[in-house]
Amino acid sequence: MPMTAGKAACRTASVAFRIAGASQDSLTLALDALLRAFGAEVDLKTLAGLLSTGHANVVDAARRFGIELRDLHPPEAAPLPTPPEFEQHFRDSYLPFIRAALTRDEPVLAWMGWPPPDECEWGVITGIDPATNRCIGRTRSSPQADVAMIGPAVQVYTVVE
């Protein structure tokens, strides 16, 4: 069950990916799901255009829809391929920020770490499984039901208060 602030209108529970054609990339769909959870009216074509040069434009694209994002790790420093020791770094460095965001009922944008077929895709973290301490969330392949991450995300964006 996702951690939430107990608000009537729960943003983490409202995260839902639109069913879009295979031509829509996972970053566009994930950012769209996050923005709409905050009440933004998003046109997918406009959002895709803003993101057309990759995830370096995530912060600027979100800002155009009224949401401030903060990266927890500079995009250019994403460890690819992901070394085994990165899992511990993720738990020690990223998870406290993710947990704090979820406590404020703020979904978190994350790249990689999802189960197949989305292991190299973007998704939205909506909670932390208390039994496993793993992040759970939604992806293009699981648009309205949470799945557990199987590895660390190498890029994470939280909403700035």
Short mmCIF file of C-alpha atoms in Angstrom, two decimals:
data_model
loop_
_atom_site.label_atom_id
_atom_site.label_comp_id
_atom_site.label_asym_id
_atom_site.label_seq_id
_atom_site.Cartn_x
_atom_site.Cartn_y
_atom_site.Cartn_z
CA MET A 1 0.00 0.00 0.00
CA PRO A 2 1.48 3.39 -0.95
CA MET A 3 2.60 5.77 1.76
CA THR A 4 0.43 8.85 1.65
CA ALA A 5 -0.31 11.91 3.69
CA GLY A 6 -3.93 10.73 4.13
CA LYS A 7 -5.41 13.51 2.01
CA ALA A 8 -8.87 13.19 0.49
CA ALA A 9 -7.57 13.64 -3.05
CA CYS A 10 -4.64 11.20 -3.06
CA ARG A 11 -2.20 12.06 -5.87
CA THR A 12 -0.20 8.84 -5.59
CA ALA A 13 -3.35 6.75 -5.97
CA SER A 14 -4.50 8.82 -8.95
CA VAL A 15 -1.40 8.14 -11.07
CA ALA A 16 -2.53 6.44 -14.29
CA PHE A 17 -0.74 6.10 -17.59
CA ARG A 18 -2.76 6.88 -20.67
CA ILE A 19 -3.15 4.06 -23.10
CA ALA A 20 -1.14 5.34 -26.04
CA GLY A 21 0.31 3.89 -29.17
CA ALA A 22 3.69 2.20 -29.18
CA SER A 23 5.11 5.37 -30.75
CA GLN A 24 4.71 7.27 -27.46
CA ASP A 25 7.89 7.04 -25.40
CA SER A 26 7.85 6.05 -21.74
CA LEU A 27 9.24 9.40 -20.53
CA THR A 28 6.37 11.30 -22.13
CA LEU A 29 3.80 8.89 -20.70
CA ALA A 30 5.35 8.82 -17.21
CA LEU A 31 5.71 12.59 -16.95
CA ASP A 32 2.16 12.96 -18.27
CA ALA A 33 0.87 10.61 -15.55
CA LEU A 34 2.74 12.54 -12.86
CA LEU A 35 1.60 15.96 -14.11
CA ARG A 36 -2.04 14.86 -14.34
CA ALA A 37 -1.85 13.51 -10.76
CA PHE A 38 -1.17 17.12 -9.77
CA GLY A 39 -4.14 18.35 -11.79
CA ALA A 40 -2.29 19.63 -14.86
CA GLU A 41 -4.10 19.51 -18.19
CA VAL A 42 -1.58 17.91 -20.50
CA ASP A 43 -1.59 17.58 -24.27
CA LEU A 44 0.62 14.57 -25.09
CA LYS A 45 1.77 16.01 -28.41
CA THR A 46 2.92 19.24 -26.74
CA LEU A 47 4.65 17.34 -23.93
CA ALA A 48 6.39 15.03 -26.41
CA GLY A 49 7.66 18.07 -28.29
CA LEU A 50 9.06 19.59 -25.11
CA LEU A 51 10.86 16.34 -24.31
CA SER A 52 12.07 15.67 -27.85
CA THR A 53 15.75 16.03 -26.98
CA GLY A 54 15.67 13.56 -24.08
CA HIS A 55 15.47 13.65 -20.33
CA ALA A 56 17.62 16.78 -20.04
CA ASN A 57 14.39 18.71 -20.66
CA VAL A 58 12.29 16.99 -17.96
CA VAL A 59 12.52 19.88 -15.48
CA ASP A 60 11.71 22.52 -18.11
CA ALA A 61 8.83 20.49 -19.54
CA ALA A 62 7.26 19.98 -16.10
CA ARG A 63 7.67 23.67 -15.32
CA ARG A 64 5.65 24.54 -18.46
CA PHE A 65 2.76 22.64 -16.88
CA GLY A 66 3.16 24.31 -13.48
CA ILE A 67 5.18 21.65 -11.63
CA GLU A 68 8.74 22.11 -10.33
CA LEU A 69 10.87 18.96 -10.41
CA ARG A 70 14.26 18.32 -8.84
CA ASP A 71 16.62 15.61 -10.00
CA LEU A 72 18.20 13.53 -7.25
CA HIS A 73 21.14 12.71 -9.49
CA PRO A 74 22.44 14.74 -12.44
CA PRO A 75 21.17 13.06 -15.64
CA GLU A 76 24.63 13.06 -17.20
CA ALA A 77 25.98 11.07 -14.21
CA ALA A 78 23.50 8.18 -14.49
CA PRO A 79 25.54 4.99 -13.98
CA LEU A 80 25.18 2.97 -17.17
CA PRO A 81 25.52 0.08 -17.11
CA THR A 82 24.36 0.01 -13.49
CA PRO A 83 27.04 -1.52 -11.24
CA PRO A 84 25.89 -3.96 -8.51
CA GLU A 85 26.90 -1.58 -5.71
CA PHE A 86 24.50 1.08 -7.03
CA GLU A 87 21.60 -0.74 -5.30
CA GLN A 88 23.06 0.22 -1.89
CA HIS A 89 23.67 3.80 -3.05
CA PHE A 90 20.04 3.98 -4.19
CA ARG A 91 18.79 2.72 -0.81
CA ASP A 92 21.05 5.06 1.18
CA SER A 93 20.85 8.20 -0.98
CA TYR A 94 17.65 8.15 -3.03
CA LEU A 95 15.19 6.22 -0.87
CA PRO A 96 15.02 8.80 1.96
CA PHE A 97 14.06 11.53 -0.56
CA ILE A 98 11.56 9.22 -2.28
CA ARG A 99 10.03 8.27 1.08
CA ALA A 100 9.72 11.96 2.05
CA ALA A 101 8.03 12.80 -1.26
CA LEU A 102 5.55 9.95 -0.86
CA THR A 103 4.78 11.06 2.69
CA ARG A 104 3.75 14.41 1.15
CA ASP A 105 1.59 12.47 -1.35
CA GLU A 106 3.92 13.37 -4.22
CA PRO A 107 4.51 10.68 -6.86
CA VAL A 108 8.12 10.34 -8.06
CA LEU A 109 9.37 10.06 -11.65
CA ALA A 110 11.92 7.23 -12.08
CA TRP A 111 13.99 5.80 -14.93
CA MET A 112 14.93 2.11 -14.93
CA GLY A 113 14.62 -0.54 -12.23
CA TRP A 114 11.13 -1.66 -13.29
CA PRO A 115 10.28 -5.30 -14.08
CA PRO A 116 10.24 -6.49 -17.71
CA PRO A 117 9.21 -5.36 -20.20
CA ASP A 118 9.85 -1.91 -18.66
CA GLU A 119 13.31 -2.48 -17.17
CA CYS A 120 14.84 0.36 -19.25
CA GLU A 121 11.77 2.59 -19.22
CA TRP A 122 10.37 5.48 -17.19
CA GLY A 123 7.69 5.01 -14.56
CA VAL A 124 6.14 6.74 -11.57
CA ILE A 125 6.85 5.61 -8.02
CA THR A 126 3.62 5.69 -5.99
CA GLY A 127 4.67 3.95 -2.78
CA ILE A 128 7.05 1.70 -0.89
CA ASP A 129 6.15 -1.88 -0.09
CA PRO A 130 6.54 -2.18 3.71
CA ALA A 131 7.37 -5.90 3.51
CA THR A 132 10.25 -5.59 1.04
CA ASN A 133 11.15 -1.88 1.36
CA ARG A 134 11.08 -1.76 -2.45
CA CYS A 135 9.55 1.08 -4.42
CA ILE A 136 6.30 0.31 -6.20
CA GLY A 137 4.66 2.23 -8.99
CA ARG A 138 3.18 2.38 -12.42
CA THR A 139 4.63 1.98 -15.90
CA ARG A 140 3.45 1.87 -19.47
CA SER A 141 2.88 -1.90 -19.12
CA SER A 142 1.08 -1.49 -15.79
CA PRO A 143 -0.79 1.78 -16.34
CA GLN A 144 -3.21 1.64 -13.39
CA ALA A 145 -1.86 -1.00 -10.98
CA ASP A 146 1.35 -0.88 -8.96
CA VAL A 147 4.29 -3.18 -9.70
CA ALA A 148 7.38 -3.60 -7.53
CA MET A 149 10.68 -2.31 -8.82
CA ILE A 150 13.27 -5.06 -9.19
CA GLY A 151 16.33 -2.82 -9.17
CA PRO A 152 17.43 0.73 -8.50
CA ALA A 153 16.27 3.63 -10.63
CA VAL A 154 19.26 5.45 -12.11
CA GLN A 155 17.41 8.75 -12.54
CA VAL A 156 14.83 10.10 -10.11
CA TYR A 157 12.84 13.35 -10.05
CA THR A 158 10.84 14.58 -7.08
CA VAL A 159 8.40 17.48 -6.96
CA VAL A 160 9.74 20.61 -5.29
CA GLU A 161 7.42 21.92 -2.60
#
